[in-house]
């Protein structure tokens, strides 16, 4: 569809269209590019790695934009590349198979995976509607996002509500507190700062449907493994109690199983 | 409606009708009866007690049929009555405001609240379609039912599924295990027996919609306080960890708040 119709972008500043040269990985010739940006879901990163090694040997810089941290384990396989990690704060939704709707301008944060990278002048690439910020601590950057995702995503998916509801229902805000506290223990980040950050994001995205709820609604696999599943694994290694994350992990994985089978009601 | 139309009963063995003399408590004269059967929701027992004391001074036997155990605390106020506690295993649904549908024959278990009661010959009252069983340990009887309700009710309410689904989705069966284990610790009942009992009931009622899910669907108050709320309180007194019960308590109380407001979707 994209090959035939091109891609279109709906945004406040005016719509845009382009006709990108899209190919399946299996149909692709080796490429040389300024940068390779990998935006597959975290659970697909592992299967992409061999293609990067063979098709992009001459492309030095690779930017990985995924939720959670489970994909980090595969990056050491890419010894010959300069790796960046990124998180995106734009509001965006797939309006149809060949159309993306840009619903809110946000920052794209980028951090080098190991020190000493050069190559991409991120600050030079930014525009008003598409700002880049170069971070120096990828772990802090990803763990901050992981903490937020691990609270907002499963609760909105479980209760079938938009993000803002979690702050309107006091009992659910208590559940946010429990999940946040546990995530901070596991990720070893400051509880108070993390909580303020979380509330801020929840307010800013109050009208949004979380990606996890959207995945469930559409019968797709969620990113539960990379988000709460990752925290549960890490907690087990470090002997930290995370009963709330264990609960939401099992609850949402069960919903995923049922909705993936097409049984949406009862 | 019941005064005008009478009550009707739908059941496999043939339908039945009756014209009971129904009154509001506030319109009632003092009564003398063989037995008073109290079937209000557990959270209404407290407000009923003064009426029992004034309207039913000459009625010796009172049978309380409620879920959970929060109503037990009010029973010592009824010093002049012989009190029985009961649990009902019939399948029944309110088909309309004046019609009850009897969907499955079950046992009614009755146990004296304190020893030395006489008065009612329960065994003599039973029929094939309405068996009574006299138990001697009310605590064992109610805690067995509380354990089962505290697992099946909140999970079915949360996931919006019929009882049987919980055994079909392995991740949810794991959540059942966690809730069951905690409830057994708090109620000090045998874990293995309780688990077998729970699975049996879940299988027997696999096509049923739990009362808690039905309460939520109809925007009514649930019995969360008397069931999981009671366990959470008891656990706090005894310093026992019940993170799974805390989670479902907050989760379902939040749903109750939202659905009670009439916001059924998002």
XYZ file of C-alpha atoms in Angstrom:
532
model
C 0.000 0.000 0.000
C 2.816 2.403 0.851
C 4.579 1.546 -2.436
C 1.422 2.350 -4.387
C -0.046 5.285 -2.457
C 2.999 6.718 -0.759
C 2.945 7.827 2.853
C 0.892 10.735 4.056
C 1.249 12.752 7.216
C -1.566 14.626 8.900
C -0.446 17.454 11.159
C -1.568 20.776 12.521
C 0.880 22.747 10.344
C -0.418 21.226 7.121
C -0.435 17.761 5.618
C 2.452 16.241 3.714
C 3.039 13.318 1.424
C 6.029 11.361 0.215
C 6.767 8.325 -1.906
C 9.423 6.435 0.014
C 11.251 3.475 -1.497
C 9.999 0.764 0.842
C 11.328 -2.806 0.713
C 10.976 -5.951 2.741
C 14.248 -6.759 4.512
C 14.353 -10.016 2.587
C 14.229 -8.103 -0.742
C 16.838 -5.515 0.210
C 20.330 -4.966 -1.261
C 23.192 -3.855 1.021
C 22.741 -0.167 1.820
C 24.915 2.805 2.706
C 23.122 5.533 4.617
C 23.959 8.366 7.000
C 22.035 6.591 9.694
C 19.799 3.571 10.170
C 16.818 4.224 12.434
C 15.329 1.028 13.893
C 11.746 1.481 15.100
C 10.430 -2.086 15.284
C 8.741 -3.184 18.527
C 11.197 -4.299 21.193
C 10.227 -7.954 20.752
C 11.338 -7.830 17.095
C 14.815 -6.342 17.666
C 16.499 -9.721 18.030
C 15.275 -10.904 14.618
C 16.438 -7.650 12.953
C 20.057 -7.835 14.130
C 21.319 -10.298 11.448
C 19.900 -8.024 8.710
C 21.672 -4.995 10.142
C 24.936 -6.930 10.170
C 24.678 -8.035 6.563
C 22.781 -5.196 4.840
C 24.187 -2.193 6.696
C 27.909 -2.958 7.072
C 28.705 0.428 5.497
C 26.238 2.413 7.586
C 28.042 3.460 10.702
C 25.338 5.000 12.913
C 22.291 3.100 14.133
C 19.562 4.655 16.281
C 17.313 2.263 18.233
C 13.938 3.639 19.317
C 12.124 1.077 21.478
C 10.224 0.960 24.747
C 11.639 -0.918 27.708
C 15.145 -2.283 27.930
C 14.986 -5.892 26.786
C 16.482 -4.955 23.410
C 19.713 -3.688 24.999
C 20.999 -7.244 25.360
C 21.286 -7.636 21.569
C 23.296 -4.459 20.934
C 26.742 -5.886 21.783
C 26.348 -8.039 18.651
C 26.762 -4.861 16.577
C 30.500 -4.333 17.186
C 31.100 -2.419 13.959
C 28.409 0.225 14.409
C 28.017 3.419 16.423
C 24.857 2.876 18.364
C 22.453 5.493 19.676
C 19.378 4.901 21.782
C 16.356 7.156 21.526
C 13.033 7.927 23.119
C 10.285 9.850 21.366
C 7.779 12.108 23.065
C 5.745 13.076 19.998
C 2.091 12.238 19.946
C 1.466 10.118 16.852
C -1.055 7.567 15.662
C -1.356 5.393 12.630
C -4.507 6.794 11.002
C -4.508 4.108 8.303
C -2.001 1.720 6.734
C -0.394 4.518 4.733
C -1.172 7.573 6.849
C 0.290 8.817 10.108
C -1.337 11.481 12.243
C 1.013 13.748 14.228
C -1.084 14.761 17.232
C 1.436 16.600 19.356
C 4.966 17.975 18.995
C 7.393 16.374 21.400
C 11.106 15.924 21.866
C 13.232 13.137 20.464
C 15.976 12.346 22.961
C 19.056 10.574 21.767
C 21.951 9.146 23.784
C 25.045 7.248 22.649
C 24.986 3.613 23.795
C 28.708 3.598 24.560
C 30.909 6.662 24.901
C 33.061 8.168 22.213
C 30.543 8.317 19.388
C 30.547 11.022 16.854
C 29.115 11.082 13.375
C 25.680 12.596 13.799
C 25.188 16.271 14.612
C 21.812 15.864 16.327
C 21.425 19.458 17.387
C 21.920 20.559 13.791
C 19.049 18.375 12.602
C 16.384 19.852 14.804
C 13.520 22.033 13.676
C 10.818 23.740 15.708
C 8.325 20.968 15.023
C 10.903 18.230 15.476
C 13.368 19.033 18.250
C 16.260 16.713 19.109
C 17.969 16.611 22.475
C 21.303 14.883 22.957
C 21.524 13.098 26.305
C 24.687 11.600 27.721
C 23.264 8.855 29.973
C 21.272 6.301 28.003
C 20.429 4.306 31.136
C 18.902 7.314 32.905
C 17.013 8.225 29.750
C 15.563 4.768 29.116
C 14.870 3.938 32.757
C 12.942 7.184 33.159
C 10.743 6.214 30.213
C 10.503 2.595 31.350
C 9.322 3.682 34.803
C 6.552 5.784 33.273
C 5.505 3.128 30.765
C 5.487 0.423 33.443
C 2.857 2.362 35.396
C 0.613 4.051 32.831
C 0.539 1.306 30.190
C -0.663 -1.720 32.178
C -3.196 0.202 34.290
C -4.836 1.911 31.313
C -4.847 -1.420 29.447
C -6.408 -3.202 32.419
C -9.090 -0.605 33.110
C -9.686 0.303 29.465
C -9.357 4.034 30.100
C -7.430 7.006 28.755
C -4.293 8.023 30.648
C -5.858 10.915 32.566
C -8.409 8.714 34.350
C -5.652 7.206 36.503
C -5.247 10.533 38.277
C -9.008 11.067 38.648
C -9.745 7.810 40.474
C -7.977 7.905 43.865
C -7.790 4.111 44.216
C -6.044 3.881 40.853
C -3.642 6.682 41.767
C -2.737 4.477 44.766
C -2.000 1.628 42.350
C 0.224 4.032 40.384
C 2.100 4.784 43.596
C 2.670 1.109 44.321
C 3.907 0.359 40.809
C 6.083 3.478 40.759
C 7.704 2.639 44.093
C 8.549 -0.884 42.983
C 9.911 0.268 39.604
C 12.148 2.841 41.319
C 13.523 0.167 43.645
C 14.392 -2.084 40.722
C 15.771 0.653 38.443
C 17.500 2.408 41.350
C 16.132 5.827 40.466
C 14.974 8.595 42.813
C 11.387 7.944 43.922
C 10.281 11.505 44.438
C 11.599 12.823 41.115
C 10.218 9.794 39.305
C 6.762 10.281 40.816
C 6.618 13.964 39.831
C 7.772 13.063 36.350
C 5.105 10.364 36.095
C 2.271 12.633 37.206
C 3.434 15.281 34.754
C 3.411 12.856 31.809
C 0.051 11.440 32.874
C -1.415 14.960 32.904
C 0.185 15.921 29.588
C -1.175 12.792 27.907
C -4.495 12.703 29.758
C -6.553 12.442 26.555
C -4.293 9.773 25.021
C -4.951 6.080 24.655
C -1.780 4.280 25.746
C 0.014 2.140 23.175
C -0.619 -0.940 25.298
C -4.377 -0.386 25.424
C -4.326 0.225 21.667
C -2.362 -2.988 21.102
C -4.920 -4.934 23.158
C -7.871 -3.344 21.387
C -6.411 -4.353 18.045
C -5.579 -7.886 19.143
C -1.822 -7.285 18.779
C 1.004 -8.447 21.026
C 1.718 -5.841 23.720
C 5.141 -4.698 24.914
C 4.461 -6.215 28.344
C 7.570 -8.436 28.186
C 9.883 -5.485 27.529
C 8.249 -3.252 30.128
C 6.773 -4.933 33.230
C 8.201 -8.334 32.299
C 11.678 -6.806 32.200
C 11.206 -5.239 35.647
C 9.918 -8.531 37.083
C 12.975 -10.380 35.728
C 15.407 -7.769 37.018
C 13.672 -7.780 40.416
C 14.015 -11.556 40.631
C 17.765 -11.334 39.951
C 18.176 -8.682 42.621
C 15.773 -10.278 45.097
C 13.417 -7.295 45.172
C 9.683 -7.733 45.816
C 7.496 -6.424 42.992
C 4.041 -7.910 43.640
C 2.240 -5.104 41.803
C 4.298 -5.548 38.646
C 3.801 -9.310 38.851
C 0.051 -8.773 39.104
C -0.262 -6.424 36.132
C 2.123 -8.573 34.085
C -0.071 -11.639 34.479
C -3.303 -9.682 34.173
C -2.377 -7.989 30.888
C -0.657 -11.069 29.410
C -3.930 -12.911 30.029
C -5.953 -10.175 28.312
C -3.474 -10.293 25.412
C -3.973 -14.044 25.070
C -7.756 -13.747 25.114
C -8.036 -10.710 22.826
C -5.432 -12.127 20.467
C -7.755 -15.111 20.061
C -10.502 -12.712 19.077
C -12.584 -13.202 22.229
C -13.174 -9.593 23.062
C -16.115 -10.027 25.351
C -16.350 -12.508 28.169
C -44.258 -3.759 41.459
C -44.132 -6.861 43.657
C -47.277 -5.689 45.502
C -49.130 -5.304 42.209
C -47.804 -8.182 40.140
C -46.661 -10.622 42.785
C -43.383 -12.495 42.515
C -42.724 -15.058 39.852
C -40.126 -17.787 39.773
C -38.713 -19.316 36.616
C -37.240 -22.755 37.058
C -36.554 -25.981 35.202
C -39.288 -27.881 37.073
C -42.010 -25.395 36.118
C -42.666 -21.774 36.911
C -44.378 -20.554 40.065
C -46.031 -17.385 41.299
C -46.960 -15.927 44.647
C -48.420 -12.735 46.068
C -46.319 -11.975 49.116
C -47.279 -9.256 51.548
C -44.303 -6.930 51.011
C -43.743 -3.843 53.150
C -41.039 -1.249 53.596
C -39.389 -1.638 57.000
C -40.541 1.864 57.846
C -44.193 0.850 57.217
C -44.034 -2.405 59.150
C -45.855 -3.374 62.373
C -44.097 -5.623 64.934
C -44.110 -9.177 63.619
C -44.065 -12.689 65.029
C -42.683 -15.303 62.681
C -41.047 -18.738 62.868
C -37.903 -17.236 61.466
C -36.609 -13.993 60.020
C -34.327 -14.447 57.021
C -32.083 -11.445 56.359
C -30.754 -11.333 52.794
C -29.677 -7.705 52.387
C -26.171 -7.038 51.053
C -23.508 -7.166 53.752
C -23.042 -3.404 53.687
C -26.697 -2.909 54.673
C -26.729 -5.239 57.700
C -25.740 -2.510 60.148
C -28.707 -0.332 59.197
C -31.126 -3.284 59.507
C -30.201 -4.211 63.083
C -32.363 -1.550 64.846
C -35.443 -2.727 62.890
C -34.820 -6.333 63.896
C -34.600 -5.274 67.530
C -37.857 -3.317 67.476
C -40.024 -5.139 64.915
C -38.994 -8.733 65.605
C -38.737 -8.972 69.397
C -41.088 -11.984 69.332
C -39.316 -13.763 66.491
C -36.663 -15.903 68.052
C -34.671 -17.241 65.092
C -32.839 -15.038 62.628
C -30.891 -16.392 59.653
C -28.306 -14.092 58.077
C -27.304 -14.860 54.487
C -24.505 -12.547 53.360
C -21.158 -12.763 51.612
C -17.964 -11.999 53.477
C -17.674 -11.573 57.214
C -17.977 -7.846 57.896
C -21.572 -8.291 59.082
C -20.535 -10.606 61.941
C -19.486 -7.629 64.044
C -23.107 -6.435 64.348
C -24.593 -9.735 65.535
C -23.691 -9.377 69.226
C -26.231 -6.515 69.317
C -28.985 -9.120 68.913
C -28.788 -10.621 72.399
C -32.393 -11.816 72.487
C -32.346 -13.786 69.252
C -31.096 -17.179 68.152
C -28.848 -16.423 65.233
C -27.969 -18.647 62.322
C -25.593 -17.876 59.509
C -26.127 -19.265 56.035
C -24.510 -19.596 52.657
C -26.428 -20.374 49.492
C -25.078 -22.339 46.561
C -28.126 -22.090 44.291
C -27.720 -20.464 40.927
C -30.203 -17.597 40.783
C -30.606 -14.341 38.904
C -33.045 -11.507 39.062
C -34.708 -11.721 35.643
C -36.704 -8.549 36.235
C -37.886 -6.495 39.219
C -40.588 -9.044 40.078
C -39.147 -12.250 38.633
C -36.368 -14.525 39.827
C -34.783 -17.171 37.641
C -33.530 -20.307 39.427
C -30.684 -21.484 37.199
C -29.227 -24.309 39.250
C -30.137 -26.327 42.335
C -27.629 -25.904 45.142
C -27.345 -26.440 48.857
C -28.251 -23.954 51.558
C -25.842 -24.414 54.438
C -26.850 -23.166 57.848
C -24.772 -22.958 61.029
C -25.683 -21.585 64.469
C -23.758 -18.418 65.298
C -23.280 -19.439 68.928
C -23.779 -22.920 70.334
C -26.899 -24.229 72.042
C -29.483 -23.107 69.515
C -32.589 -25.087 68.856
C -35.832 -23.970 67.322
C -35.506 -24.700 63.637
C -35.492 -28.260 62.306
C -33.499 -27.490 59.143
C -33.238 -31.047 57.945
C -37.018 -31.377 58.098
C -37.461 -28.363 55.798
C -35.479 -29.680 52.900
C -36.852 -30.821 49.560
C -35.044 -32.283 46.570
C -34.906 -28.945 44.793
C -34.049 -27.060 47.973
C -31.709 -29.030 50.230
C -30.577 -27.699 53.616
C -27.410 -28.806 55.353
C -26.812 -28.028 58.996
C -23.181 -27.166 59.722
C -21.688 -26.811 63.176
C -18.787 -24.429 62.475
C -19.974 -21.098 61.108
C -16.443 -19.732 60.804
C -15.270 -22.652 58.651
C -18.409 -22.332 56.540
C -18.144 -18.575 55.954
C -14.376 -18.518 55.532
C -14.579 -21.235 52.902
C -17.070 -19.125 50.934
C -15.140 -15.909 51.588
C -11.951 -17.485 50.241
C -13.721 -18.481 47.025
C -15.476 -15.131 46.604
C -12.269 -13.215 47.262
C -10.626 -14.906 44.276
C -13.350 -15.383 41.663
C -15.283 -12.163 42.206
C -12.590 -9.499 41.786
C -10.790 -11.230 38.899
C -13.960 -11.778 36.860
C -15.015 -8.180 37.606
C -11.615 -6.843 36.543
C -11.347 -8.850 33.334
C -15.048 -8.715 32.490
C -15.301 -12.474 31.943
C -17.419 -15.393 33.089
C -16.031 -17.533 35.920
C -14.721 -20.350 33.747
C -12.310 -18.108 31.824
C -10.075 -17.822 34.873
C -9.118 -21.489 34.508
C -8.632 -21.213 30.733
C -6.066 -18.405 30.811
C -2.916 -19.693 32.551
C -1.715 -16.241 33.648
C -5.071 -15.620 35.360
C -4.967 -19.025 37.036
C -1.621 -17.871 38.469
C -3.366 -14.761 39.831
C -5.980 -17.076 41.397
C -3.166 -18.980 43.096
C -1.657 -15.801 44.517
C -4.994 -14.534 45.851
C -5.895 -17.972 47.233
C -2.567 -18.337 49.041
C -2.926 -14.935 50.688
C -6.564 -15.533 51.690
C -5.634 -18.872 53.279
C -2.858 -17.215 55.286
C -5.242 -14.591 56.612
C -8.178 -16.943 57.269
C -5.872 -19.693 58.570
C -7.409 -22.394 56.414
C -5.679 -25.303 54.674
C -4.200 -24.128 51.357
C -4.426 -27.378 49.446
C -8.053 -28.129 50.367
C -9.025 -24.529 49.723
C -7.430 -24.569 46.272
C -9.199 -27.775 45.247
C -12.461 -26.364 46.537
C -11.919 -23.140 44.575
C -11.149 -24.905 41.299
C -14.218 -27.106 41.776
C -16.519 -24.113 42.281
C -14.941 -22.252 39.358
C -15.595 -25.257 37.106
C -19.147 -25.743 38.389
C -19.974 -22.096 37.783
C -17.930 -21.688 34.593
C -20.828 -20.218 32.623
C -21.884 -17.857 35.420
C -21.362 -14.124 35.662
C -20.106 -13.397 39.175
C -22.239 -11.177 41.385
C -19.441 -8.629 41.536
C -19.198 -8.328 37.755
C -22.979 -8.023 37.613
C -22.935 -5.301 40.266
C -20.325 -3.371 38.273
C -22.208 -3.781 34.999
C -25.321 -2.362 36.620
C -23.506 0.526 38.282
C -24.268 -0.798 41.787
C -22.018 -0.881 44.829
C -20.033 -4.137 44.945
C -19.373 -6.283 48.034
C -15.649 -5.517 47.770
C -15.517 -4.080 51.313
C -16.972 -7.243 52.851
C -14.839 -9.585 50.776
C -11.347 -8.398 49.794
C -11.574 -5.289 51.964
C -12.267 -7.503 54.983
C -9.239 -9.675 54.206
C -7.000 -6.633 53.756
C -8.118 -5.256 57.144
C -7.616 -8.575 58.902
C -4.198 -8.976 57.264
C -3.155 -5.545 58.502
C -4.134 -6.430 62.092
C -2.159 -9.663 61.883
C 0.780 -8.191 59.967
C 0.332 -10.490 56.971
C 1.325 -9.403 53.454
C -1.574 -9.460 50.976
C -0.378 -7.413 47.965
C -2.664 -9.237 45.534
C -5.772 -8.534 47.604
C -4.686 -4.916 48.001
C -4.305 -4.636 44.243
C -7.709 -6.079 43.344
C -9.379 -4.102 46.139
C -8.144 -0.800 44.724
C -8.660 -1.852 41.131
C -12.293 -2.870 41.590
C -13.161 -0.001 43.961
C -11.909 2.332 41.223
C -14.060 0.615 38.598
C -17.014 0.840 40.990
C -16.473 4.576 41.387
C -16.227 5.147 37.637
C -19.124 2.887 36.626
C -21.276 4.200 39.458
C -20.832 7.636 37.906
C -22.153 6.263 34.670
C -18.834 6.466 32.803
C -18.830 3.008 31.394
C -16.295 3.544 28.662
C -12.931 5.213 29.106
